[in-house]
């Protein structure tokens, strides 16, 4: 077996992290021969819930989990990290646009970027899932100037998948037949789903989505909406 890697999940008491932790611990993410020290970070008021998550992980007796650390302290959470999965962020509430989240989330991800800079390995890989993911990822990267920018990535897979699915439904194919869809911007009213490079497999041949659909008004209207 390899040496254990140290993996942080933020917002670890939340529902998204709850669905990730078992997959990380059982080897589905980093491999069946990769031991893990799993670090769970959340805010102080959530520590009671986080202790429950910790006990559930202990009950699973996952052989790859060499240690699980639950904390509300950045100096503990970010120390010597190999991987940081930044899930926790301020959620959007009713009536809020993504721009309304920026003020709250910029503060969170500036602090987390600074903590990565101060405590984590310079080789740390950072994956941002907290919304608005693109902006939060940029904020964290800017706040950790000595960590290579290519080590930062973010996930807006919902919108990418949704765009693929809408095109597939319109053409009567499966989502797997659609590729090269691009999503620009955060998950918000200003986001732009771009199919100018997208292709779809029809009768064994790849065709540009515009040529396949022959419906520019739908692509520029209902599809974007």
mmCIF file of C-alpha atoms in Angstrom, residues 4-6 78-83 115-126 146-148 151:
data_model
loop_
_atom_site.group_PDB
_atom_site.id
_atom_site.type_symbol
_atom_site.label_atom_id
_atom_site.label_comp_id
_atom_site.label_asym_id
_atom_site.label_seq_id
_atom_site.Cartn_x
_atom_site.Cartn_y
_atom_site.Cartn_z
ATOM 1 C CA UNK A 4 -1.757 7.797 3.221
ATOM 2 C CA UNK A 5 -2.824 11.003 1.499
ATOM 3 C CA UNK A 6 -4.443 13.770 3.503
ATOM 4 C CA UNK A 78 -5.520 22.650 6.026
ATOM 5 C CA UNK A 79 -2.242 21.328 7.458
ATOM 6 C CA UNK A 80 -0.123 19.281 4.993
ATOM 7 C CA UNK A 81 -3.022 18.612 2.629
ATOM 8 C CA UNK A 82 -2.639 16.566 -0.540
ATOM 9 C CA UNK A 83 -6.216 17.223 -1.698
ATOM 10 C CA UNK A 115 -5.233 28.784 4.684
ATOM 11 C CA UNK A 116 -4.149 26.636 1.725
ATOM 12 C CA UNK A 117 -1.280 29.041 1.127
ATOM 13 C CA UNK A 118 -0.204 28.963 4.764
ATOM 14 C CA UNK A 119 -0.692 25.326 5.788
ATOM 15 C CA UNK A 120 -1.146 22.970 2.796
ATOM 16 C CA UNK A 121 1.476 21.314 0.624
ATOM 17 C CA UNK A 122 2.360 23.385 -2.441
ATOM 18 C CA UNK A 123 1.410 20.351 -4.534
ATOM 19 C CA UNK A 124 -2.121 20.274 -3.114
ATOM 20 C CA UNK A 125 -4.942 19.660 -5.608
ATOM 21 C CA UNK A 126 -8.006 21.835 -4.962
ATOM 22 C CA UNK A 146 2.369 30.074 -4.414
ATOM 23 C CA UNK A 147 0.168 27.075 -5.352
ATOM 24 C CA UNK A 148 0.148 26.428 -9.137
ATOM 25 C CA UNK A 151 -3.915 22.691 -9.272
#
